[in-house]
Coordinates of C-alpha atoms in Angstrom, one line a residue:
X1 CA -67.5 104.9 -18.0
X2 CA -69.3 104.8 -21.1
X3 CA -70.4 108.3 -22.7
X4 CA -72.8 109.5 -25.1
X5 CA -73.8 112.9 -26.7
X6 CA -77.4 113.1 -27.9
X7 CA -78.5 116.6 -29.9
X8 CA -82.0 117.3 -30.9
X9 CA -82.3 119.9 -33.3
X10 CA -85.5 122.0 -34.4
X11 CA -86.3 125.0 -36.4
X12 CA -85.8 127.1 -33.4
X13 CA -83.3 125.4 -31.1
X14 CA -80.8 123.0 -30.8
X15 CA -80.2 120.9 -27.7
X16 CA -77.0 118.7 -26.2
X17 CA -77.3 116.2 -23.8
X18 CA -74.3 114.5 -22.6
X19 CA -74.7 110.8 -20.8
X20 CA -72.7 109.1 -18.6
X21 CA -73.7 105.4 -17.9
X22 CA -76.8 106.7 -19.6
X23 CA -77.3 109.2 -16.7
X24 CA -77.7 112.9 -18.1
X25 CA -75.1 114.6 -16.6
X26 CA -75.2 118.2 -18.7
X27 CA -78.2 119.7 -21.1
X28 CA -77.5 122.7 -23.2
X29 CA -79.8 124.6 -25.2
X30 CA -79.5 127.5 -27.6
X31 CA -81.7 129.6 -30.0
X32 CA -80.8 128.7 -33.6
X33 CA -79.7 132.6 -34.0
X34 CA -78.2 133.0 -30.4
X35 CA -75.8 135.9 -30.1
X36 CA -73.2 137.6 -27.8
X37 CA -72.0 134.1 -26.6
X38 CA -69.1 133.4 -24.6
X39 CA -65.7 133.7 -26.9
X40 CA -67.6 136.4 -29.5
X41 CA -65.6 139.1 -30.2
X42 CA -66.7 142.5 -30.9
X43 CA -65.7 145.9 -32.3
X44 CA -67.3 148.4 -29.6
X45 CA -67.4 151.7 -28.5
X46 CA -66.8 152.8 -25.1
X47 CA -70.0 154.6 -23.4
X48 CA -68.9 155.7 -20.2
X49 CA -66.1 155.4 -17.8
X50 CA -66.7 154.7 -14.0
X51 CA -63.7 156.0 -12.1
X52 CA -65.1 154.6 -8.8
X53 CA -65.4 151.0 -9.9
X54 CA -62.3 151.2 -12.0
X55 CA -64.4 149.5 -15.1
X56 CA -66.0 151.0 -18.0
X57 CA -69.2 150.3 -19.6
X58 CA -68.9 149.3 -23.5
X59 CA -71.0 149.6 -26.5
X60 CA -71.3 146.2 -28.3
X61 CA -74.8 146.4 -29.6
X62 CA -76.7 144.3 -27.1
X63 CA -79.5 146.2 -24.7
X64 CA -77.4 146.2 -22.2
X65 CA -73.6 147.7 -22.2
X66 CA -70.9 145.7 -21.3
X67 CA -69.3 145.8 -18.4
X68 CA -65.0 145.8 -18.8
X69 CA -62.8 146.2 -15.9
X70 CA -59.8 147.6 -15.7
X71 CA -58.3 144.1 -14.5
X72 CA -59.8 142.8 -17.3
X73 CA -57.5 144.9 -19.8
X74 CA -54.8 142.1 -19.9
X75 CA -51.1 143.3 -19.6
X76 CA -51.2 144.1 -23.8
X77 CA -53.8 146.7 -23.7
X78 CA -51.7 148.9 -24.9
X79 CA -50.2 147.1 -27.5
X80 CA -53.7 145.9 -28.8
X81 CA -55.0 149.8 -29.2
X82 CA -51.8 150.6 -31.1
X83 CA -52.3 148.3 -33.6
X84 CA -56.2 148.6 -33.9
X85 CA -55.4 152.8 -34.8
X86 CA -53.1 151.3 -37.4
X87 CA -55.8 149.0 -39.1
X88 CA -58.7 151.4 -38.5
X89 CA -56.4 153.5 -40.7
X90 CA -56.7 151.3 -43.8
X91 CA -53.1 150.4 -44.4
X92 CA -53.3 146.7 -45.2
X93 CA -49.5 146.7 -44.2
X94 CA -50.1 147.2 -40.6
X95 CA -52.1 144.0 -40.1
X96 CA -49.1 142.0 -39.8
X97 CA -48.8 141.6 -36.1
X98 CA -45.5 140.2 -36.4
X99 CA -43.7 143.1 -37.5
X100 CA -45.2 145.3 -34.6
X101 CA -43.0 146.2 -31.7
X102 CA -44.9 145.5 -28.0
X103 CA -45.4 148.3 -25.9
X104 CA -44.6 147.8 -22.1
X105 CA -47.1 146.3 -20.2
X106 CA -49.8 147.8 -17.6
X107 CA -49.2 148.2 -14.4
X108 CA -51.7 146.2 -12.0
X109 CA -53.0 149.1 -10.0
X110 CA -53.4 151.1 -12.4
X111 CA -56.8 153.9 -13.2
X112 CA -58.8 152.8 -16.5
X113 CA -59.2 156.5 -16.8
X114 CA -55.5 156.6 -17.8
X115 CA -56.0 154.4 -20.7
X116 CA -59.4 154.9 -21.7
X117 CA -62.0 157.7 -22.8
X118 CA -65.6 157.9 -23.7
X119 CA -65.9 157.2 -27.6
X120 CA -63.1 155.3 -27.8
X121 CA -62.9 151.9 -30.2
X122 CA -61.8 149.3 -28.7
X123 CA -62.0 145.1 -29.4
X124 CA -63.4 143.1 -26.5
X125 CA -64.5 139.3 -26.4
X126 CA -67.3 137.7 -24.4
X127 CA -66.3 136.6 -21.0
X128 CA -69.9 135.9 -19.6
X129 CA -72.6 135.9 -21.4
X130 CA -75.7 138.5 -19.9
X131 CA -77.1 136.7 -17.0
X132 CA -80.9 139.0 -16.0
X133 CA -81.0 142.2 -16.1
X134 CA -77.2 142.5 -16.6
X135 CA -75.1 143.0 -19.9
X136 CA -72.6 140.7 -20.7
X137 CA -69.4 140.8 -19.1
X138 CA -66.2 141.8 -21.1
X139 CA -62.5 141.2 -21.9
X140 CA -59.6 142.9 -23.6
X141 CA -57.0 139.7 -23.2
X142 CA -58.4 138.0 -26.9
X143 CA -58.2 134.4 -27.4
X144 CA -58.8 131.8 -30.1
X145 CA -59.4 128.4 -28.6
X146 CA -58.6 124.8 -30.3
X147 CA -58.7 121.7 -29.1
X148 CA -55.2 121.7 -28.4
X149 CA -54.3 124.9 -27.9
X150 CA -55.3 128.7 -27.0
X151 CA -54.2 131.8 -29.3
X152 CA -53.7 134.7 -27.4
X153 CA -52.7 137.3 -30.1
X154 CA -50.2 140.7 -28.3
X155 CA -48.6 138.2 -26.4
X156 CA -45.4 136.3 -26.6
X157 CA -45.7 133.9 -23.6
X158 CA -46.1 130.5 -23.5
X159 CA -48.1 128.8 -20.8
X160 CA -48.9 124.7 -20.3
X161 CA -51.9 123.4 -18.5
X162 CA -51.0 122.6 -14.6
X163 CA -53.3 119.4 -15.3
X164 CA -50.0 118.0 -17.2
X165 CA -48.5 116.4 -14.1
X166 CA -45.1 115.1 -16.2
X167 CA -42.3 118.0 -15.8
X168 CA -40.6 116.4 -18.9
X169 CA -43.9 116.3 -21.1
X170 CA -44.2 119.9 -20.1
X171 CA -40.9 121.4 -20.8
X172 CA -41.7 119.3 -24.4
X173 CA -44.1 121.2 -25.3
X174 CA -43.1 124.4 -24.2
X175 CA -40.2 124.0 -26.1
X176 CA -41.8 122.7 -29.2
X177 CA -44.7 125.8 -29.4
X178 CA -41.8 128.2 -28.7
X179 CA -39.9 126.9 -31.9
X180 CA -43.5 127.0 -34.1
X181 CA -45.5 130.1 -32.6
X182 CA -45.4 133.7 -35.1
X183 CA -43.9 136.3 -32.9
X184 CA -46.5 138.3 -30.9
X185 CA -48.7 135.3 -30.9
X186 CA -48.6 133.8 -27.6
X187 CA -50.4 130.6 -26.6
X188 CA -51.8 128.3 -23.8
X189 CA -51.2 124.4 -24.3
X190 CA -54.5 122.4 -23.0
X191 CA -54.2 119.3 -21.3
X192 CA -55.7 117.4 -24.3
X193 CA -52.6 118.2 -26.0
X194 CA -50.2 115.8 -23.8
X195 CA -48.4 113.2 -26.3
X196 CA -49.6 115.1 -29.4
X197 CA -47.0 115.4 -32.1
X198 CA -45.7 118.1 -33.6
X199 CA -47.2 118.3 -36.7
X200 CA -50.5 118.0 -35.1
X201 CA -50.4 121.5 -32.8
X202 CA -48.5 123.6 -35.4
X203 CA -51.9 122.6 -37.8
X204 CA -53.6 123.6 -35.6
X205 CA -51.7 126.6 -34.5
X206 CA -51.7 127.6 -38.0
X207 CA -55.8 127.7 -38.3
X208 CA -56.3 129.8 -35.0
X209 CA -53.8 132.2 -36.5
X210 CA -55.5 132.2 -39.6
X211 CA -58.8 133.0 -38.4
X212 CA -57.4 136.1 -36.6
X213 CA -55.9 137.0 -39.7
X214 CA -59.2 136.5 -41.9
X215 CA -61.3 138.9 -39.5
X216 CA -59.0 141.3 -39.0
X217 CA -59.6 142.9 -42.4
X218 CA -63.3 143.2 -41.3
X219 CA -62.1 146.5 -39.4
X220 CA -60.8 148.2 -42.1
X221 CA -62.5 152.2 -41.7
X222 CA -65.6 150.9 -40.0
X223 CA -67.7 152.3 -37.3
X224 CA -68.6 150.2 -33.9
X225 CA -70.8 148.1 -32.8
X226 CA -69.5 145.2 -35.1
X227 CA -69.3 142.0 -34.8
X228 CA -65.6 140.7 -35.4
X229 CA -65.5 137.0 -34.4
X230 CA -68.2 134.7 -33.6
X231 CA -67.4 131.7 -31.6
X232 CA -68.2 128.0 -33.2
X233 CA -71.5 126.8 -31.8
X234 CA -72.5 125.6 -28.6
X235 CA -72.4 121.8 -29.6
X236 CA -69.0 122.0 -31.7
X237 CA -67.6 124.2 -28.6
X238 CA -68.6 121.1 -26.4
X239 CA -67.2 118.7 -28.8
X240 CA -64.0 120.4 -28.7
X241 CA -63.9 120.4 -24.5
X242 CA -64.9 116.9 -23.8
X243 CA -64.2 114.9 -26.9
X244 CA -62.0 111.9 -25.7
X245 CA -61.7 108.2 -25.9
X246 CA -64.8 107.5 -23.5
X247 CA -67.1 108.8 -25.9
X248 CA -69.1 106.2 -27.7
X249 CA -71.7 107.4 -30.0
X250 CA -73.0 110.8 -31.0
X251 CA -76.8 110.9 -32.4
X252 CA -77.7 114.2 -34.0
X253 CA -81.5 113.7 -35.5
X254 CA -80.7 116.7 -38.4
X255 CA -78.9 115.8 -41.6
X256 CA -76.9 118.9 -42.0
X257 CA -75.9 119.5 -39.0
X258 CA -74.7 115.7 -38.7
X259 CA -72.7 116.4 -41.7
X260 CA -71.1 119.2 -39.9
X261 CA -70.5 117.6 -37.0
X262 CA -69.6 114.7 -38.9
X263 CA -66.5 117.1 -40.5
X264 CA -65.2 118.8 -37.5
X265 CA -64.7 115.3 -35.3
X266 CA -63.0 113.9 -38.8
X267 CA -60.9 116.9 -38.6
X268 CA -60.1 116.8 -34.6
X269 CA -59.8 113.1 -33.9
X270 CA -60.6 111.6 -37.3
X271 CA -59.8 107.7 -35.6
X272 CA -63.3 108.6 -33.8
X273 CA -65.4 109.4 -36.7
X274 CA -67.1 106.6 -36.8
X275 CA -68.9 107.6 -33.2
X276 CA -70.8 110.3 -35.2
X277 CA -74.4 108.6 -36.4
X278 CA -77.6 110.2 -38.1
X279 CA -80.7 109.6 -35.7
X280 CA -83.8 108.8 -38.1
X281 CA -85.9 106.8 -35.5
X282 CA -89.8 107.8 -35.9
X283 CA -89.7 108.6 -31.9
X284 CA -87.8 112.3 -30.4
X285 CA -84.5 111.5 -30.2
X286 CA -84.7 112.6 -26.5
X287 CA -87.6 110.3 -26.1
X288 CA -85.5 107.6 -28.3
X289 CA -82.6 107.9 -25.0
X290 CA -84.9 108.4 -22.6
X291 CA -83.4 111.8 -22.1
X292 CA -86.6 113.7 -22.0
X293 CA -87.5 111.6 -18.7
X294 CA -84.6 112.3 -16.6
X295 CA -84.6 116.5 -17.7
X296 CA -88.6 116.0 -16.4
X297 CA -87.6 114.7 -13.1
X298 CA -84.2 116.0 -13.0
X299 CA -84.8 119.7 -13.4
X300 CA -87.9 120.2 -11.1
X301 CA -87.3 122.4 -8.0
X302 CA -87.3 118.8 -6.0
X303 CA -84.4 116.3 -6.7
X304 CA -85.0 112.8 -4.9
X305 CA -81.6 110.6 -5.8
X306 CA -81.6 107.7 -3.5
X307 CA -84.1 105.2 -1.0
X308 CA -86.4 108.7 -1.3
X309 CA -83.8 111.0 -0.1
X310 CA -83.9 114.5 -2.1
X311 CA -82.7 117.8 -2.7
X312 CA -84.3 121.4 -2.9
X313 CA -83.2 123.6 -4.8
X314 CA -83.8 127.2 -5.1
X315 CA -82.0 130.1 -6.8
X316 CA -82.0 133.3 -5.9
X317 CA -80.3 136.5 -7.3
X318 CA -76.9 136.5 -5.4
X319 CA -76.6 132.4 -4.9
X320 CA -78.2 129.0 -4.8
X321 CA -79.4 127.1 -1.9
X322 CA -79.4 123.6 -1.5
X323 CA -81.2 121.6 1.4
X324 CA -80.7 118.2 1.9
X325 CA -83.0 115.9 3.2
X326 CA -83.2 111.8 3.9
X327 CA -86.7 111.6 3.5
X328 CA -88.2 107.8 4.2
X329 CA -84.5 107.3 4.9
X330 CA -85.1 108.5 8.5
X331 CA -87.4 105.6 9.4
X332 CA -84.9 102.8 8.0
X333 CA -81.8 102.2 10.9
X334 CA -83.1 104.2 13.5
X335 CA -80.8 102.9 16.2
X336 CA -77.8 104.8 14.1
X337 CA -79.1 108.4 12.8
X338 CA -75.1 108.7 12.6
X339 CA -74.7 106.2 9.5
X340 CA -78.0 107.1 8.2
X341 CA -77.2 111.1 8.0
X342 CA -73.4 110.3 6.7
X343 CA -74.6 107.9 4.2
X344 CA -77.3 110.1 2.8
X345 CA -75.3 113.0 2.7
X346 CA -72.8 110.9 0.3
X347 CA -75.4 110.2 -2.2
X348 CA -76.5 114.1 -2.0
X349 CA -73.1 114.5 -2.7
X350 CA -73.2 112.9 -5.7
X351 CA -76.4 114.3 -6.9
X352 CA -75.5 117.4 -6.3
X353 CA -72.3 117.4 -8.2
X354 CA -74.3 115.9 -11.1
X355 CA -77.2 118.7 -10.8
X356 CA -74.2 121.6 -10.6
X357 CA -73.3 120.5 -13.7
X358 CA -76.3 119.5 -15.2
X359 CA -77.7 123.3 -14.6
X360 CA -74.4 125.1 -15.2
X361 CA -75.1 126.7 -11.8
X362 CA -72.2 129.2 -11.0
X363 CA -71.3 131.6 -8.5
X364 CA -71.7 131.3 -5.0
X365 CA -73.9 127.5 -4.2
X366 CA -74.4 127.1 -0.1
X367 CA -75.5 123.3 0.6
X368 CA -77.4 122.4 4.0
X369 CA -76.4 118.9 4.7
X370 CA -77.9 116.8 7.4
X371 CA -76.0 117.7 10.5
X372 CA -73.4 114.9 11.6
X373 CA -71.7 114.9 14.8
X374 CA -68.8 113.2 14.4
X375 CA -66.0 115.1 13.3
X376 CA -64.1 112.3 10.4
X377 CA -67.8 111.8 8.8
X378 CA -67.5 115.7 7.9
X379 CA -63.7 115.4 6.9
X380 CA -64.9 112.6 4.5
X381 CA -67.9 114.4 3.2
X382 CA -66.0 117.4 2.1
X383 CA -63.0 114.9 0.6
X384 CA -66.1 113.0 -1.2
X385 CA -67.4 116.1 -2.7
X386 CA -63.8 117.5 -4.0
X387 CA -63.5 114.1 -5.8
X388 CA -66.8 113.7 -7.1
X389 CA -66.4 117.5 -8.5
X390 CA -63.1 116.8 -10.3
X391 CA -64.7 115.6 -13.2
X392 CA -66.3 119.3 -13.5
X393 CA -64.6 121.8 -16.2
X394 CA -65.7 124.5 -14.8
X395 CA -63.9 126.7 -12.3
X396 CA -64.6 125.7 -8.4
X397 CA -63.6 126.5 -5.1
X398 CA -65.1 124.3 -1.6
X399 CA -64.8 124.9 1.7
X400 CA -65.2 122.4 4.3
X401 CA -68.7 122.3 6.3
X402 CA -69.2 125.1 8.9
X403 CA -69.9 124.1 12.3
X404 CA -73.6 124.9 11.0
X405 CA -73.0 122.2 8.9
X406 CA -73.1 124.5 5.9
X407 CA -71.0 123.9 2.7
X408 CA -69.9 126.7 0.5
X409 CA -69.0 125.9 -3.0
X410 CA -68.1 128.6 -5.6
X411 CA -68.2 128.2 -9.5
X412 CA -67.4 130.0 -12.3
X413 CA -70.3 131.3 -13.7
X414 CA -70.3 132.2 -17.7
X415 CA -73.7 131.6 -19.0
X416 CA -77.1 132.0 -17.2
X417 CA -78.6 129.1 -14.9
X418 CA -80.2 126.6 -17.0
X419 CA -84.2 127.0 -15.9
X420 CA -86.4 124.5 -17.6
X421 CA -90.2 125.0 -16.5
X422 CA -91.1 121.1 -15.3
X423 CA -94.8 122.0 -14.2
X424 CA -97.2 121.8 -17.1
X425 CA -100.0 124.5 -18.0
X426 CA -103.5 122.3 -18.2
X427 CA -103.4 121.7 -22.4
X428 CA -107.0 121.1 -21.9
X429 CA -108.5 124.2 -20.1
X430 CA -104.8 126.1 -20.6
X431 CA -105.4 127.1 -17.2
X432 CA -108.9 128.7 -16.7
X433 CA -109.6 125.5 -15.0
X434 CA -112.9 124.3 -17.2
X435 CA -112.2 121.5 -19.5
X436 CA -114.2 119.7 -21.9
X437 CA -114.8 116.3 -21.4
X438 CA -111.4 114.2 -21.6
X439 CA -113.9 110.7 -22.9
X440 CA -114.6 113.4 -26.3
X441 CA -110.7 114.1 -26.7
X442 CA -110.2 111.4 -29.7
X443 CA -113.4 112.7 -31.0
X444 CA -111.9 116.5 -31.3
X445 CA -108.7 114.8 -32.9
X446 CA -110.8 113.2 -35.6
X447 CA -113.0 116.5 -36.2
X448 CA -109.2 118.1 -36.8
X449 CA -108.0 114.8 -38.6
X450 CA -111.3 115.5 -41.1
X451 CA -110.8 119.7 -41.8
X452 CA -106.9 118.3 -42.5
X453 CA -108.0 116.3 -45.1
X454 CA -111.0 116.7 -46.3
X455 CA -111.1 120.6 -46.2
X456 CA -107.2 121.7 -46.1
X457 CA -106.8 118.5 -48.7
X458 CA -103.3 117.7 -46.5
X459 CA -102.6 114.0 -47.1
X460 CA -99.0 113.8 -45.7
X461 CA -98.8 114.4 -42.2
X462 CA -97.5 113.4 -38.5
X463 CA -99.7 113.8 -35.4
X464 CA -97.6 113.4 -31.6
X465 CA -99.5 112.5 -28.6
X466 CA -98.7 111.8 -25.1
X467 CA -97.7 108.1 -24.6
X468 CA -100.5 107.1 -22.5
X469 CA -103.2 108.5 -25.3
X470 CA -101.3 106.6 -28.4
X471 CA -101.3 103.8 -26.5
X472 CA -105.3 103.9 -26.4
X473 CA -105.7 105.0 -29.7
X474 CA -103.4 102.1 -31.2
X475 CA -104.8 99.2 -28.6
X476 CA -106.5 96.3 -30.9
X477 CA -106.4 94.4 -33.7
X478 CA -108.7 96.9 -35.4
X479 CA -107.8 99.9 -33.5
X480 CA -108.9 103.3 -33.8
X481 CA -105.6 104.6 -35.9
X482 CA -106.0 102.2 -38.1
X483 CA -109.6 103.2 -38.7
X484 CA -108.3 107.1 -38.7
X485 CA -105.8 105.8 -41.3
X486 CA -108.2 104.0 -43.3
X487 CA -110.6 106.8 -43.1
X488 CA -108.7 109.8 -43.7
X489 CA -105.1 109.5 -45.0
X490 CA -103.0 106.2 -45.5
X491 CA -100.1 108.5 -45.1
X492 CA -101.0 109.6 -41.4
X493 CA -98.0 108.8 -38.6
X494 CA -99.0 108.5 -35.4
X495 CA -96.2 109.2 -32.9
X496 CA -95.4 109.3 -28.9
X497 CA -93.8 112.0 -27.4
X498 CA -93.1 112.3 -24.0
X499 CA -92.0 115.9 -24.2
X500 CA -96.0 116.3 -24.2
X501 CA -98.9 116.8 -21.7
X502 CA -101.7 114.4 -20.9
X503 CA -103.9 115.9 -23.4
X504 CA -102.1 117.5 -25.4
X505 CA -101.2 117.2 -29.2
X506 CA -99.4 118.8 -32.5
X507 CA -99.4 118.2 -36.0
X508 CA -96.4 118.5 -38.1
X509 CA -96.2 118.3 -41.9
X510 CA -93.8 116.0 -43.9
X511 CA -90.4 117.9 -43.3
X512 CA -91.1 117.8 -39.9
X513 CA -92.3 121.6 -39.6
X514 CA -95.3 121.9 -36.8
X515 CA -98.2 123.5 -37.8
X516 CA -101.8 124.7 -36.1
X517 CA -105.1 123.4 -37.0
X518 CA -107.8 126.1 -34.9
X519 CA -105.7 124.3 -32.2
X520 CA -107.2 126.1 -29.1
X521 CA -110.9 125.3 -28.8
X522 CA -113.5 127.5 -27.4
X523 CA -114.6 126.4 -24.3
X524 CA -118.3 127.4 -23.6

């Protein structure tokens, strides 16, 4: 399996795709200035105390309060609120976690009203991020995560990822963290760290400690809501999960942050550097991959996948539905609806392990598969669907199909459903349903293409179509961007972009930066 990362980065936004085969298989996107992400830590304030849901609601600075549970304390609360009192002090002494003597740990069924009051500071990380109309959902139990390893800071335990099968590779590095790790610094060994050396985890041991350290001194006498420790970025945080041998290239179309990028894989796996290239193709990167395609019909509320079988897809407050249906498929081997249902249901399978991760959809996902009668078809269905789900990092649980024929899948949810809008508003009429005449469309570019130049004196510039529309304006040997060219501005770029509507367009100036020219016309 070959695998690719492709990130396209704007003034607003930046966006990962991951590829597998050339298949896009997961799509993140996040505001340039995105906050209260899962793994931020804050300094907050607690608001109120619910004794009837055992959970209290905490000030962090979002909209929305928090929501912390008491099960969600972690075993070290009380340690943790002993030493913040002793930093919120101001003696520089007592930030040495070291020294500090745990107290006993909390009982399981215990009241948060015991251990908690209104106005009290407390430090609480990100769990999941806000999801509606919901705040986002909070932790005491902090943690600093590598590549290799986890921090978990009032701890002293030592835990190694179930995923490492070898006893012997296990017990190795239990025994090797135990005889680097700072007292009351505990730490969970990730699978990626099987066969490390030493030298490698007690580096990066020593850099999750440190950036504890660093931002502990940001509490000295200060007042909550405050932001103590914000996460790496979305794309590094990815980096840092999947990163592995498989991975063949990473494009990133931005300069600077290809030069980060370019740093933290030099840092992490520095024999793979040399996957890390700078995209300067005239095309969208995502058109460049052909990534911009498959999130157009990939995302839409109907998935087909295979011989016109699809899925629908619908999302609701408390879960997501998913019906399966063969489509054509139903006309093709007519004498064995049997095969036909089990077969189509594997390729559902499939897709719908793909889309589940290709959305991030999380909680509780029920799947209506095309009722099969015999009894090993639905044993191999549901064995199908465990396998094809392994290679998900997220969280799940799946239950074999109900005699309904009903599959019920749970996964862990920590970041809203990704919901792209596939249906395009008319760029022509923008939905009042009048439109000028599409035959004058190149004529209303050139009257724009004349107030850029000859009244806004703007030489330098880039103009994006749709496809199809640069493909008539750039047919012939003396076509009409050449004459626009010749006419107007020798420095004019004419580019596709797929991302676009039929007849719709944007001008961008020389650093790439889009601007307006009286873009919506009056329609009379």
């Amino acid at each position: 399996m070959i695998s690719e990362i492709i990130v396209d980065v704007t003034p607003k936004e930046v966006s990962i795709a991951v590829l597998e085969n050339k298949i896009l298989v997961e799509f993140q996107r996040e505001t340039r200035n995105e906050s209260y992400a899962v793994g931020d830590i804050y300094f907050g304030k607690v608001k109120k105390i619910l004794p009837g849901l055992n959970a209290a609601f905490i000030d962090v600075g979002y909209k929305k309060e928090g929501f912390l549970h008491y099960q969600d304390l972690g075993p070290n609360f009380n340690t943790l609120q002993k030493y913040l009192k002793r930093v919120l002090s101001g003696d520089k002494k007592s930030t040495q976690l070291s020294k500090l003597s745990l107290l006993p740990e909390l009982p399981k069924d215990g009241k948060i009203a015991d251990v908690l009051a209104s106005g009290e500071e407390v430090l609480v990380q990100i769990a999941k991020e806000p999801i509606s109309t919901k705040g986002p959902r909070l932790t005491t139990e902090l943690s600093f995560a590598g590549r290799y390893l986890v921090l978990m800071p009032f701890s002293d335990k030592v835990s190694v990822s179930s995923k490492i099968k070898s006893s012997e590779e296990r017990a190795r590095l239990r025994q090797l963290i135990q005889s680097v790790k700072t007292r009351n610094f505990g730490v969970i060994v990730r699978t990626s760290s099987e066969g490390k050396r030493v030298a490698e985890l007690d580096h990066e041991l020593r850099i999750l400690q440190k950036r504890f350290d660093d931002n502990i001194i940001k509490l000295f006498k200060t007042k909550a809501p405050l932001l103590f420790y914000e996460e790496t970025s979305r794309m590094v945080a990815l980096l840092r999960d999947v990163l592995n041998s498989t991975f063949e290239h990473i494009y990133i179309n931005n300069e600077d942050v290809y030069k980060n990028i370019l740093d933290y894989v030099s840092l992490i796996a520095p024999e793979q550097k040399g996957i890390v290239k700078h995209y300067t193709g005239e095309l969208p990167v995502f058109d460049h991959f052909a990534v911009t395609k498959q999130i157009k019909s990939s995302l839409a509320r109907t998935v087909t996948f295979k011989n016109g079988a699809y899925l629908i897809i619908e999302h609701t407050e408390a879960m997501h539905v998913i019906d399966v249906n063969s489509g054509n498929r139903s006309t093709k081997n007519g004498n064995e609806p049997e095969a036909t249902s089990y077969n189509v249901n594997l390729a559902a399978a499939d897709e719908l392990a793909r889309q589940l991760r290709l959305r991030d959809m999380g909680g509780i996902i029920v799947v209506d598969f095309i009722d099969m009668t015999d009894a090993s078809n639905r044993q191999k269905l549901y064995e199908h669907m465990a396998a094809v789900m392994s290679r998900d990092r997220a969280r799940h649980n799946i239950l074999p199909l109900s005699k309904f024929g009903l599959m019920q899948i749970t996964r862990q949810r920590v970041r809203p459903v990704l919901d792209i809008e596939t249906l395009e508003t008319c760029p022509t009429c923008f939905g009042s349903g009048h439109a000028r005449p599409s035959i004058l469309f190149t004529d209303m570019l050139e009257e724009k293409l004349d107030t850029l130049t000859n009244n806004l004196h703007v030489k330098n510039f880039i103009l994006r179509l749709h496809p199809y529309v640069y493909a008539y304006v750039s047919k012939g040997f003396v076509s009409m961007l050449s004459r626009w060219k010749w006419k107007y501005s020798r420095n004019l770029k004419v580019i596709p972009d797929q991302s676009l509507g039929f007849l719709e367009y944007k001008f961008y100036d020389a650093d790439n930066n889009e601007f307006e020219v009286n873009e919506k016309v009056e329609i009379k």
